[in-house]
Coordinates of C-alpha atoms in Angstrom, one line a residue:
Chain Y
M28 CA 99.4 67.9 123.3
L29 CA 102.2 70.0 122.2
S30 CA 106.0 69.3 122.9
A31 CA 107.9 71.3 125.4
A32 CA 109.9 72.9 122.6
S33 CA 106.6 74.1 120.8
L34 CA 105.5 75.5 124.2
A35 CA 108.7 77.3 124.8
Q36 CA 108.4 79.0 121.3
I37 CA 104.7 79.8 122.3
D38 CA 106.0 81.5 125.5
H39 CA 108.6 83.3 123.7
E40 CA 106.0 84.8 121.3
L41 CA 103.9 85.8 124.4
T42 CA 106.8 88.0 125.7
K43 CA 106.2 90.4 122.7
Y44 CA 102.8 91.5 123.8
P45 CA 101.3 93.2 126.9
P46 CA 100.4 90.6 129.5
E47 CA 96.9 91.2 129.3
Q48 CA 97.1 90.6 125.4
K49 CA 98.0 87.0 125.3
Q50 CA 95.6 86.6 122.3
S51 CA 98.1 88.4 120.2
A52 CA 100.1 85.3 120.1
V53 CA 97.5 83.2 118.6
M54 CA 98.5 83.5 115.1
S55 CA 102.2 82.3 115.9
A56 CA 100.9 79.6 118.5
L57 CA 98.7 78.2 115.7
R58 CA 101.6 78.1 113.3
I59 CA 104.0 76.4 115.9
A60 CA 101.3 73.9 116.7
Q61 CA 100.7 73.0 113.0
T62 CA 104.5 73.0 112.4
E63 CA 104.7 70.1 115.0
L64 CA 101.6 68.2 114.3
G65 CA 101.2 68.7 110.4
W66 CA 97.8 70.1 110.6
L67 CA 95.4 71.9 113.0
S68 CA 92.7 69.6 114.4
R69 CA 89.8 71.0 116.5
D70 CA 91.3 69.6 119.5
T71 CA 94.7 71.3 118.8
I72 CA 92.9 74.7 118.1
E73 CA 91.1 74.3 121.4
F74 CA 94.3 73.5 123.2
V75 CA 96.1 76.5 121.9
A76 CA 92.9 78.6 122.7
H77 CA 93.1 77.3 126.4
Y78 CA 96.9 77.9 126.5
L79 CA 96.1 81.5 125.6
D80 CA 93.0 82.0 127.8
M81 CA 90.9 82.9 124.9
P82 CA 87.6 81.5 123.7
A83 CA 88.0 78.6 121.4
I84 CA 85.6 80.1 118.8
A85 CA 88.2 83.0 118.5
A86 CA 91.0 80.8 117.8
Y87 CA 88.9 78.9 115.3
E88 CA 88.1 82.1 113.6
V89 CA 91.8 82.8 113.2
A90 CA 92.6 79.2 111.9
T91 CA 89.8 79.6 109.3
F92 CA 90.5 83.0 108.2
Y93 CA 94.3 82.9 107.2
N94 CA 94.9 80.7 104.3
M95 CA 98.3 79.0 105.4
Y96 CA 96.7 77.0 108.3
D97 CA 95.7 73.6 107.4
L98 CA 92.5 72.5 108.9
A99 CA 92.7 68.8 107.3
P100 CA 95.7 66.4 107.0
V101 CA 97.9 67.4 104.3
G102 CA 100.9 65.6 102.5
R103 CA 104.3 65.4 104.1
N104 CA 105.3 68.0 101.5
K105 CA 102.9 70.8 101.0
I106 CA 103.8 72.8 97.9
T107 CA 102.0 76.1 97.4
L108 CA 102.6 77.3 94.1
C109 CA 101.9 81.1 93.3
T110 CA 99.8 81.6 90.0
N111 CA 99.2 85.2 90.3
L112 CA 99.7 87.5 87.4
P113 CA 103.2 88.4 87.7
C114 CA 104.3 84.6 88.2
Q115 CA 101.9 83.7 85.4
L116 CA 103.7 86.0 83.0
Q117 CA 106.9 84.4 84.0
G118 CA 105.7 80.9 83.3
A119 CA 103.9 79.7 86.5
D120 CA 101.2 78.2 84.4
Q121 CA 103.7 75.6 82.8
I122 CA 105.1 74.9 86.2
A123 CA 101.7 74.2 87.5
A124 CA 100.7 71.8 84.6
Q125 CA 104.2 70.1 85.1
M126 CA 103.8 69.7 88.7
Q127 CA 100.1 68.3 88.3
A128 CA 101.3 65.7 85.6
R129 CA 104.3 64.5 87.6
L130 CA 102.3 64.1 90.7
G131 CA 99.1 62.9 89.3
I132 CA 97.0 65.3 91.3
G133 CA 95.4 68.6 91.0
F134 CA 95.5 71.7 93.2
G135 CA 93.9 71.1 96.4
E136 CA 94.8 67.3 96.3
T137 CA 97.2 64.9 98.1
T138 CA 98.9 61.9 96.5
A139 CA 97.8 58.5 97.7
D140 CA 101.0 57.8 99.4
G141 CA 100.6 61.1 101.5
R142 CA 103.8 62.3 100.3
Y143 CA 102.7 65.4 98.3
T144 CA 100.0 68.1 98.7
L145 CA 99.7 70.8 95.8
K146 CA 98.1 74.0 96.5
E147 CA 97.5 77.2 94.5
G148 CA 98.8 80.2 96.1
E149 CA 98.3 83.9 96.0
C150 CA 101.1 86.6 95.8
M151 CA 104.0 85.7 98.0
G152 CA 105.8 89.1 97.6
A153 CA 108.8 87.8 95.7
C154 CA 107.3 88.3 92.1
G155 CA 110.8 89.3 90.5
H156 CA 112.1 85.8 91.5
G157 CA 109.1 83.8 90.0
P158 CA 107.7 81.4 89.3
L159 CA 108.1 80.2 92.9
C160 CA 106.6 78.1 95.5
L161 CA 106.5 77.5 99.3
H162 CA 107.5 74.1 100.7
N163 CA 105.4 73.5 103.9
N164 CA 104.7 77.1 104.3
H165 CA 108.3 78.2 105.2
K166 CA 110.9 77.5 102.7
M167 CA 110.6 79.3 99.5
H168 CA 112.1 78.1 96.2
D169 CA 112.1 80.7 93.3
H170 CA 113.4 80.9 89.7
L171 CA 111.4 77.5 89.1
T172 CA 112.0 76.1 85.6
P173 CA 110.7 73.1 83.8
E174 CA 114.0 71.7 84.2
S175 CA 114.4 72.4 88.0
V176 CA 110.9 71.2 89.0
G177 CA 111.6 67.5 88.9
K178 CA 114.5 67.5 91.2
L179 CA 112.8 69.7 93.5
L180 CA 110.0 67.3 94.0
D181 CA 112.0 64.3 94.1
D182 CA 114.4 65.8 96.6
M183 CA 111.2 66.2 99.1
K184 CA 111.2 62.9 101.0
Chain G
M19 CA 124.6 110.6 89.3
S20 CA 124.5 106.9 88.3
L21 CA 121.0 105.3 88.7
N22 CA 120.4 102.2 91.0
T23 CA 123.9 102.7 92.8
P24 CA 124.5 104.0 96.1
D25 CA 124.2 107.5 94.3
T26 CA 120.5 106.9 94.4
Q27 CA 119.8 104.1 96.7
I28 CA 118.2 105.1 100.1
C29 CA 117.5 101.6 101.3
L30 CA 119.2 98.9 99.2
W31 CA 122.8 100.4 99.3
T32 CA 124.0 97.6 101.2
L33 CA 123.7 95.2 98.3
G34 CA 127.3 95.5 97.2
F35 CA 128.7 94.4 100.6
D36 CA 129.9 90.9 101.6
H37 CA 127.5 90.9 104.6
P38 CA 124.9 93.3 103.8
A39 CA 122.4 92.7 106.7
S40 CA 125.0 92.7 109.5
L41 CA 124.9 95.3 112.2
A42 CA 128.7 95.8 111.5
T43 CA 128.1 96.9 107.9
Y44 CA 125.3 99.0 108.8
T45 CA 127.3 100.9 111.5
A46 CA 130.4 101.1 109.5
N47 CA 128.5 103.2 106.9
G48 CA 126.8 105.7 109.0
G49 CA 124.1 103.5 110.5
Y50 CA 122.5 104.4 113.6
E51 CA 124.2 107.8 113.6
A52 CA 120.9 109.5 113.2
L53 CA 119.7 107.9 116.3
R54 CA 122.8 108.6 118.4
N55 CA 122.6 112.3 117.6
I56 CA 118.8 112.4 118.4
L57 CA 119.4 110.8 121.8
A58 CA 122.5 112.8 122.6
E59 CA 121.0 116.1 121.6
K60 CA 117.5 115.2 122.8
T61 CA 116.2 116.6 119.4
P62 CA 112.5 117.7 120.0
A63 CA 110.0 115.7 118.1
E64 CA 108.8 118.7 116.1
D65 CA 112.1 119.2 114.6
I66 CA 112.1 115.6 113.4
I67 CA 108.6 115.9 111.9
A68 CA 109.7 119.0 110.2
Q69 CA 112.5 117.5 108.5
V70 CA 110.3 114.6 107.4
K71 CA 107.9 117.1 106.0
I72 CA 110.5 119.1 104.1
S73 CA 111.7 115.7 102.7
A74 CA 108.2 115.2 100.9
L75 CA 108.5 111.6 101.7
R76 CA 105.2 110.0 100.8
G77 CA 104.1 106.8 102.0
R78 CA 105.8 103.9 99.9
G79 CA 102.8 101.1 100.7
G80 CA 100.5 102.2 98.2
A81 CA 98.6 105.4 99.2
G82 CA 101.4 108.1 98.8
F83 CA 100.3 109.9 101.9
P84 CA 102.7 112.5 103.1
T85 CA 104.8 110.8 106.0
G86 CA 105.3 114.0 107.9
L87 CA 101.6 114.8 108.0
K88 CA 100.7 111.4 109.1
W89 CA 103.2 111.8 111.9
S90 CA 101.8 115.0 113.0
F91 CA 98.3 113.5 113.6
M92 CA 99.6 111.4 116.4
P93 CA 98.6 112.8 119.9
R94 CA 102.2 112.6 121.2
S95 CA 101.2 114.1 124.6
F96 CA 98.6 111.4 125.1
P97 CA 99.5 110.0 128.5
G98 CA 99.0 106.1 127.9
D99 CA 100.7 103.6 125.7
K100 CA 101.2 104.5 122.0
Y101 CA 102.5 102.3 119.2
I102 CA 104.4 102.3 116.0
V103 CA 103.6 99.7 113.6
C104 CA 105.7 98.9 110.3
N105 CA 103.6 97.3 107.5
T106 CA 105.6 94.4 105.9
D107 CA 102.6 92.4 104.9
E108 CA 103.6 92.9 101.2
G109 CA 101.0 90.9 99.2
E110 CA 100.0 93.3 96.5
P111 CA 100.8 91.4 93.3
G112 CA 103.9 92.7 91.7
T113 CA 105.5 94.1 95.0
F114 CA 108.6 92.6 96.5
K115 CA 110.6 95.4 97.8
D116 CA 110.0 95.4 101.4
R117 CA 111.3 91.7 101.5
D118 CA 114.6 92.8 100.2
I119 CA 114.9 95.7 102.6
V120 CA 114.3 93.0 105.6
R121 CA 116.8 90.8 103.9
F122 CA 119.5 93.1 103.0
N123 CA 119.2 96.2 105.2
P124 CA 117.2 95.2 108.3
H125 CA 119.1 97.6 110.5
Q126 CA 118.1 100.7 108.6
L127 CA 114.4 99.7 109.2
I128 CA 115.2 99.0 112.9
E129 CA 116.7 102.4 113.2
G130 CA 113.8 104.1 111.3
M131 CA 111.4 102.3 113.5
I132 CA 113.3 103.4 116.9
I133 CA 113.4 107.0 115.5
A134 CA 109.7 106.9 114.8
G135 CA 109.0 105.6 118.3
Y136 CA 111.0 108.1 119.8
T137 CA 109.3 110.8 117.8
L138 CA 105.8 109.8 118.4
G139 CA 106.3 108.9 121.9
A140 CA 105.6 105.1 121.4
V141 CA 106.4 102.4 124.1
A142 CA 106.9 99.7 121.6
G143 CA 106.8 98.9 117.9
Y144 CA 105.5 95.8 115.9
N145 CA 106.8 94.9 112.5
Y146 CA 104.0 92.8 110.7
I147 CA 105.9 90.4 108.3
H148 CA 103.9 88.7 105.3
G149 CA 103.1 85.0 106.3
E150 CA 104.8 83.8 103.1
I151 CA 108.3 85.1 103.9
Y152 CA 109.0 83.1 107.0
E153 CA 112.7 83.0 106.6
E154 CA 112.7 86.9 106.4
Y155 CA 110.5 86.9 109.7
Q156 CA 113.3 84.8 111.2
S157 CA 116.2 86.9 109.8
W158 CA 114.6 90.0 111.2
E159 CA 114.1 88.7 114.6
A160 CA 118.0 87.7 114.6
A161 CA 118.7 91.5 113.6
L162 CA 116.4 92.6 116.6
E163 CA 118.6 90.5 118.9
E164 CA 121.6 91.9 117.4
A165 CA 120.4 95.5 118.0
R166 CA 119.3 94.5 121.6
A167 CA 122.7 93.1 122.5
A168 CA 124.2 96.4 121.1
G169 CA 122.2 98.4 123.5
L170 CA 120.0 99.9 120.8
L171 CA 116.7 98.5 122.0
G172 CA 115.2 97.7 125.5
R173 CA 115.8 99.7 128.5
N174 CA 117.9 103.1 128.7
I175 CA 118.8 102.8 124.9
L176 CA 122.4 104.2 124.5
G177 CA 122.4 105.3 128.0
S178 CA 119.6 107.9 127.2
G179 CA 117.2 106.8 129.8
W180 CA 114.6 106.1 127.3
D181 CA 113.0 102.6 126.9
F182 CA 111.6 101.2 123.6
D183 CA 111.4 97.8 122.1
L184 CA 110.6 96.3 118.8
H185 CA 109.0 92.9 117.8
A186 CA 108.1 91.0 114.8
H187 CA 104.5 89.6 114.3
H188 CA 104.1 86.9 111.6
G189 CA 101.1 86.9 109.2
Y190 CA 99.8 83.6 107.9
G191 CA 98.2 84.2 104.5
A192 CA 95.8 87.2 104.1
Y193 CA 96.1 89.9 101.6
I194 CA 93.5 92.0 103.5
C195 CA 95.9 92.4 106.3
G196 CA 98.2 94.9 104.4
E197 CA 95.1 97.3 105.1
E198 CA 96.2 99.1 108.2
T199 CA 93.3 98.6 110.5
A200 CA 92.9 94.8 109.4
L201 CA 96.6 94.6 110.1
L202 CA 95.9 95.8 113.7
E203 CA 93.2 93.4 114.2
S204 CA 95.6 90.7 113.0
I205 CA 98.2 91.7 115.7
E206 CA 95.5 91.5 118.3
G207 CA 95.1 87.9 117.3
K208 CA 91.6 88.2 115.4
K209 CA 90.6 87.7 111.8
G210 CA 92.0 90.3 109.7
Q211 CA 88.8 92.4 109.1
P212 CA 89.1 96.2 108.4
R213 CA 87.8 98.3 111.1
F214 CA 85.4 101.3 110.2
K215 CA 87.2 104.7 110.1
P216 CA 87.0 107.1 111.8
P217 CA 88.2 106.7 114.4
F218 CA 91.7 106.6 112.7
P219 CA 94.6 104.6 114.2
A220 CA 96.1 107.8 115.5
S221 CA 93.4 108.1 118.0
Y222 CA 92.5 104.3 118.2
G223 CA 94.9 102.0 117.0
L224 CA 96.5 98.8 118.4
Y225 CA 94.7 97.8 121.7
G226 CA 92.7 100.9 121.3
K227 CA 95.7 103.1 121.8
P228 CA 97.3 105.9 119.5
T229 CA 99.0 103.9 116.7
T230 CA 100.9 105.1 113.6
I231 CA 101.4 102.5 110.9
N232 CA 103.8 103.2 108.1
N233 CA 105.3 100.9 105.3
T234 CA 108.8 99.2 105.5
E235 CA 110.3 101.4 102.9
T236 CA 109.0 104.5 104.4
L237 CA 110.4 103.8 107.8
A238 CA 113.6 102.6 106.3
S239 CA 114.0 106.0 104.5
I240 CA 113.7 108.0 107.9
P241 CA 117.5 107.4 109.0
W242 CA 118.8 108.8 105.6
I243 CA 116.6 111.9 105.6
L244 CA 117.8 112.7 109.3
R245 CA 121.4 112.0 108.4
H246 CA 121.4 114.0 105.1
G247 CA 118.5 116.4 105.8
G248 CA 115.0 116.7 104.4
Q249 CA 116.1 118.9 101.8
A250 CA 118.5 116.4 100.3
F251 CA 116.0 113.9 100.1
L252 CA 113.5 116.2 98.4
E253 CA 116.2 117.2 95.9
L254 CA 116.9 113.6 95.1
G255 CA 113.4 113.3 93.6
K256 CA 111.1 116.0 92.4
P257 CA 108.7 118.6 94.2
N258 CA 106.1 117.0 96.1
N259 CA 107.7 113.7 95.2
G260 CA 110.9 113.4 97.3
G261 CA 113.6 110.9 97.4
S262 CA 114.2 107.7 95.5
K263 CA 111.9 104.8 95.3
I264 CA 112.3 101.3 94.9
F265 CA 110.4 100.0 91.7
S266 CA 109.7 96.1 91.6
I267 CA 109.6 95.2 88.0
S268 CA 108.1 91.8 87.1
G269 CA 106.6 90.0 84.0
H270 CA 108.0 90.4 80.6
V271 CA 111.2 92.0 81.1
N272 CA 114.8 90.5 80.6
K273 CA 115.8 91.3 84.0
P274 CA 113.0 91.4 86.7
G275 CA 114.0 92.9 89.9
N276 CA 114.2 95.7 92.2
Y277 CA 115.5 99.1 91.0
E278 CA 116.0 102.1 93.5
I279 CA 115.9 105.4 91.4
P280 CA 114.9 108.9 91.9
L281 CA 111.2 109.7 91.7
G282 CA 110.5 111.4 88.3
T283 CA 112.9 109.0 86.3
P284 CA 111.5 108.4 83.0
F285 CA 109.7 105.0 82.6
A286 CA 111.7 104.3 79.6
D287 CA 114.9 104.6 81.6
L288 CA 113.6 102.2 84.1
L289 CA 112.6 99.6 81.5
A290 CA 115.8 99.7 80.0
M291 CA 117.4 99.2 83.3
A292 CA 115.5 96.0 83.7
G293 CA 116.7 94.8 80.5
G294 CA 114.0 95.8 78.4
V295 CA 110.9 94.0 77.2
R296 CA 111.3 90.2 76.7
T297 CA 113.5 89.8 73.7
G298 CA 111.6 89.2 70.5
H299 CA 108.4 91.0 71.8
T300 CA 107.1 94.5 71.9
L301 CA 105.6 96.2 75.0
K302 CA 101.7 95.9 75.2
A303 CA 100.8 97.3 78.6
V304 CA 101.9 98.1 82.3
I305 CA 100.3 98.1 85.5
P306 CA 102.5 100.8 87.1
G307 CA 101.8 100.3 90.7
G308 CA 100.7 97.0 91.9
S309 CA 97.8 94.8 90.8
S310 CA 95.2 97.4 92.1
A311 CA 96.6 100.1 89.9
P312 CA 94.7 100.8 86.7
V313 CA 96.5 99.4 83.8
L314 CA 98.1 101.6 81.0
P315 CA 98.7 100.9 77.4
A316 CA 102.4 100.8 76.2
E317 CA 102.2 104.5 74.3
V318 CA 101.0 106.1 77.4
M319 CA 103.4 104.4 79.8
M320 CA 106.5 105.2 77.4
S321 CA 105.6 109.1 78.0
L322 CA 105.4 108.9 81.6
T323 CA 107.9 109.6 84.4
M324 CA 107.8 107.3 87.6
D325 CA 106.3 109.6 90.2
F326 CA 103.1 109.8 92.2
D327 CA 101.7 112.9 90.2
A328 CA 102.7 111.7 86.8
I329 CA 101.2 108.4 87.0
S330 CA 98.2 109.9 88.7
R331 CA 97.6 112.3 85.9
A332 CA 97.7 109.5 83.3
G333 CA 94.7 107.9 85.4
S334 CA 96.6 105.3 87.3
M335 CA 98.4 105.2 90.6
L336 CA 102.2 104.8 91.6
G337 CA 101.0 102.8 94.3
S338 CA 103.7 100.5 95.8
G339 CA 105.9 101.0 92.8
A340 CA 105.3 97.4 91.5
V341 CA 105.6 97.4 87.8
I342 CA 104.0 94.5 86.0
V343 CA 105.1 94.6 82.4
M344 CA 103.1 92.6 79.9
D345 CA 104.2 92.0 76.3
D346 CA 102.4 91.4 72.9
S347 CA 101.8 87.7 73.7
V348 CA 99.4 88.7 76.6
C349 CA 95.6 88.1 76.5
M350 CA 94.3 90.8 78.5
V351 CA 91.1 88.9 79.2
K352 CA 93.2 86.1 80.9
A353 CA 95.4 88.6 82.6
L354 CA 92.4 90.2 84.1
E355 CA 90.7 86.7 85.1
R356 CA 93.7 85.9 87.1
L357 CA 93.7 89.1 89.0
S358 CA 89.9 89.1 89.6
Y359 CA 90.4 85.7 91.0
F360 CA 92.9 87.1 93.4
Y361 CA 90.5 89.8 94.9
F362 CA 87.6 87.2 94.8
E363 CA 89.9 84.6 96.9
E364 CA 91.2 87.5 99.2
S365 CA 88.0 89.5 100.1
C366 CA 87.6 89.1 103.8
G367 CA 83.9 88.8 103.5
Q368 CA 82.7 91.5 105.8
C369 CA 81.1 93.8 103.3
T370 CA 78.3 92.3 101.0
P371 CA 79.2 94.4 97.9
C372 CA 82.8 93.3 98.0
R373 CA 82.2 89.6 99.0
E374 CA 79.7 89.1 96.4
G375 CA 80.7 91.5 94.0
T376 CA 84.3 90.2 93.6
G377 CA 82.8 86.7 92.9
W378 CA 80.4 88.0 90.3
L379 CA 83.3 89.8 88.5
Y380 CA 85.4 86.9 88.6
R381 CA 82.8 84.4 87.2
I382 CA 81.8 86.9 84.2
I383 CA 85.4 87.5 83.2
H384 CA 86.2 83.7 83.7
R385 CA 83.2 82.8 81.4
I386 CA 84.3 85.3 78.6
E387 CA 87.8 84.0 78.9
Q388 CA 86.3 80.5 78.3
G389 CA 84.4 81.5 75.2
Q390 CA 81.1 81.5 77.0
G391 CA 80.8 85.3 77.4
R392 CA 77.3 87.1 76.6
P393 CA 77.1 90.4 74.8
E394 CA 75.8 92.2 77.8
D395 CA 78.6 91.0 80.0
I396 CA 80.9 94.0 79.5
D397 CA 78.6 96.5 80.6
E398 CA 77.5 94.1 83.4
L399 CA 81.0 94.2 84.5
L400 CA 81.2 97.9 84.7
R401 CA 77.9 98.1 86.4
I402 CA 78.8 95.8 89.3
G403 CA 82.0 97.6 89.7
K404 CA 80.1 100.8 90.2
N405 CA 78.0 99.2 92.8
I406 CA 81.0 97.9 94.7
G407 CA 83.1 101.3 94.7
G408 CA 82.2 103.5 97.6
N409 CA 80.0 101.0 99.4
T410 CA 82.6 99.0 101.5
I411 CA 84.5 99.7 104.6
C412 CA 88.0 99.2 103.1
A413 CA 89.5 99.9 99.6
L414 CA 89.9 96.2 98.6
G415 CA 86.6 96.5 96.8
E416 CA 87.8 99.4 94.8
A417 CA 91.1 97.8 94.3
A418 CA 89.0 94.8 92.7
V419 CA 87.4 97.2 90.4
G420 CA 90.3 99.2 89.2
P421 CA 91.8 96.7 87.0
V422 CA 88.4 95.5 85.6
A423 CA 87.5 99.2 84.7
S424 CA 90.9 99.9 83.2
F425 CA 91.1 96.7 81.3
V426 CA 88.1 97.3 79.8
K427 CA 88.7 100.8 78.9
H428 CA 91.9 100.4 77.3
F429 CA 91.4 96.8 75.7
R430 CA 87.6 96.6 75.2
S431 CA 88.0 95.2 71.9
E432 CA 89.7 92.1 73.1
F433 CA 86.7 91.4 75.3
E434 CA 84.4 91.9 72.5
Y435 CA 86.2 89.5 70.2
H436 CA 86.3 86.9 73.0
I437 CA 82.6 87.2 73.4
E438 CA 81.9 87.4 69.6
H439 CA 84.3 84.7 68.2
K440 CA 84.4 82.7 71.3
R441 CA 88.2 82.5 71.2
C442 CA 91.4 84.7 72.0
Q443 CA 92.4 87.4 69.6
V444 CA 96.0 87.0 70.6
G445 CA 96.7 83.7 69.1
M446 CA 95.8 80.7 71.1
S447 CA 92.2 79.8 71.8
P448 CA 91.3 79.6 75.4
S449 CA 91.0 75.8 75.5
D450 CA 94.6 75.6 74.2
K451 CA 96.2 77.5 76.9
V452 CA 98.2 75.7 79.4
G453 CA 96.4 75.9 82.9
G454 CA 93.2 76.6 81.1

């Protein structure tokens, strides 16, 4: 189900923990699986659980608890915008309105062409650089301005 | 002494260098000297803990607990495995200092963790990195490889015969994992739901083994303390509040950012350093220590110094040192609405008073903000708050109540105006606001 490269990454994560604590690698394993496949299906979660010798329900609990896992398909570009207070004070509401208008979708929605998903996020721990967003969970774009948002979105293929 | 320069910087002094995060920069400026001395002289753990106690270093993650005392709780002679864990799960709104330590001075954190591991008899350490900062997770792993290649980690560290290793564990989006026992659950590959205490992590921590958990800035301060002595660190700050501290300023200032200055520095000086309040506006209120800290009105804040004791006496908390500045354009109802939504969203759901109560708080504040509040709503908020506080396993419930109680206490008239006039006192009506 996962590529050899993804499995090698999971194997690397396993080296960090005591041999009898393979479950410790589940968060990374789910991240690696999601990065390759785009989202976490039930089959994917079960595969990861099996790979780590843990009950499928325990992996499913983790996948449903942490909010950066996607349990349904998302657009090719998932944009998570922080709207928490410090970012809000620095203009996040305007950026949110602008992104929604430009993409024609609200938070939690995906464009019809499957290119974008927009999500409302919580504090990302970079408030001094706000407003800011995450692109596909792993790339942060900060100091967003009404001028910079259009190009940022257009550059996401 | 010049503020926010290497004179006062404990953790962010590498910022002026071309390659601030590199091992070469760190070692060329005294890095890993403290560790080398300890390993060469086989410094007894008690001596290290004594220096940390003298330094009056207090936990930089929010609680402000004395680090030396916390270290002394660890049963160092316990025969099995023990662990040191660094909490870089920085998700308290307003806080963004640990990310900069990991980005710009990763080796000082690594050295601090190795020294902590040596002192506490640990076999390994984990740094739990906030899910949203994946690039820092990767860069810290690269720094670990650099340290490993230099013989600073792994087997027989620097020829001492002592083995110790460090690893990064990546979160994936859960504020609650900043709570130390939720963080341990998360490293074990489970939902991040806090554990009942006692037992405390020092006796039953990661994998059930004795574990000490410290904040990133706390651990990164350790090499400085051992290189310069606990007394020098103490004298940089003020009694019971040793050292410098990174203050993360966000919101309505001209230059948001991190400023590392001695504890006890007047808030007015910190505000000036951050370029002052947004041009054309006046200061209205400040949350001095991250979103869970009670808000303080401008006039109170302007009379305070930035240290644990002064902020605590004024009825708030220094917390993580995250200073959220709000100017006269801010509707306090709307600001509280956003914070309350955050706690509702992030409650782990384990304890009923928090799981249900944070939702009740948010929905009531939301309807007040929308102009649909009822006259009894303000007292209802306070009543719900009293029923959450003290009735939950961890502090998230109380963290959700702190902002509510303090916003109502200091800005009650704005809430009353919203309810009575069904619109905002601070200019725009709720429906006019962008983002609703």
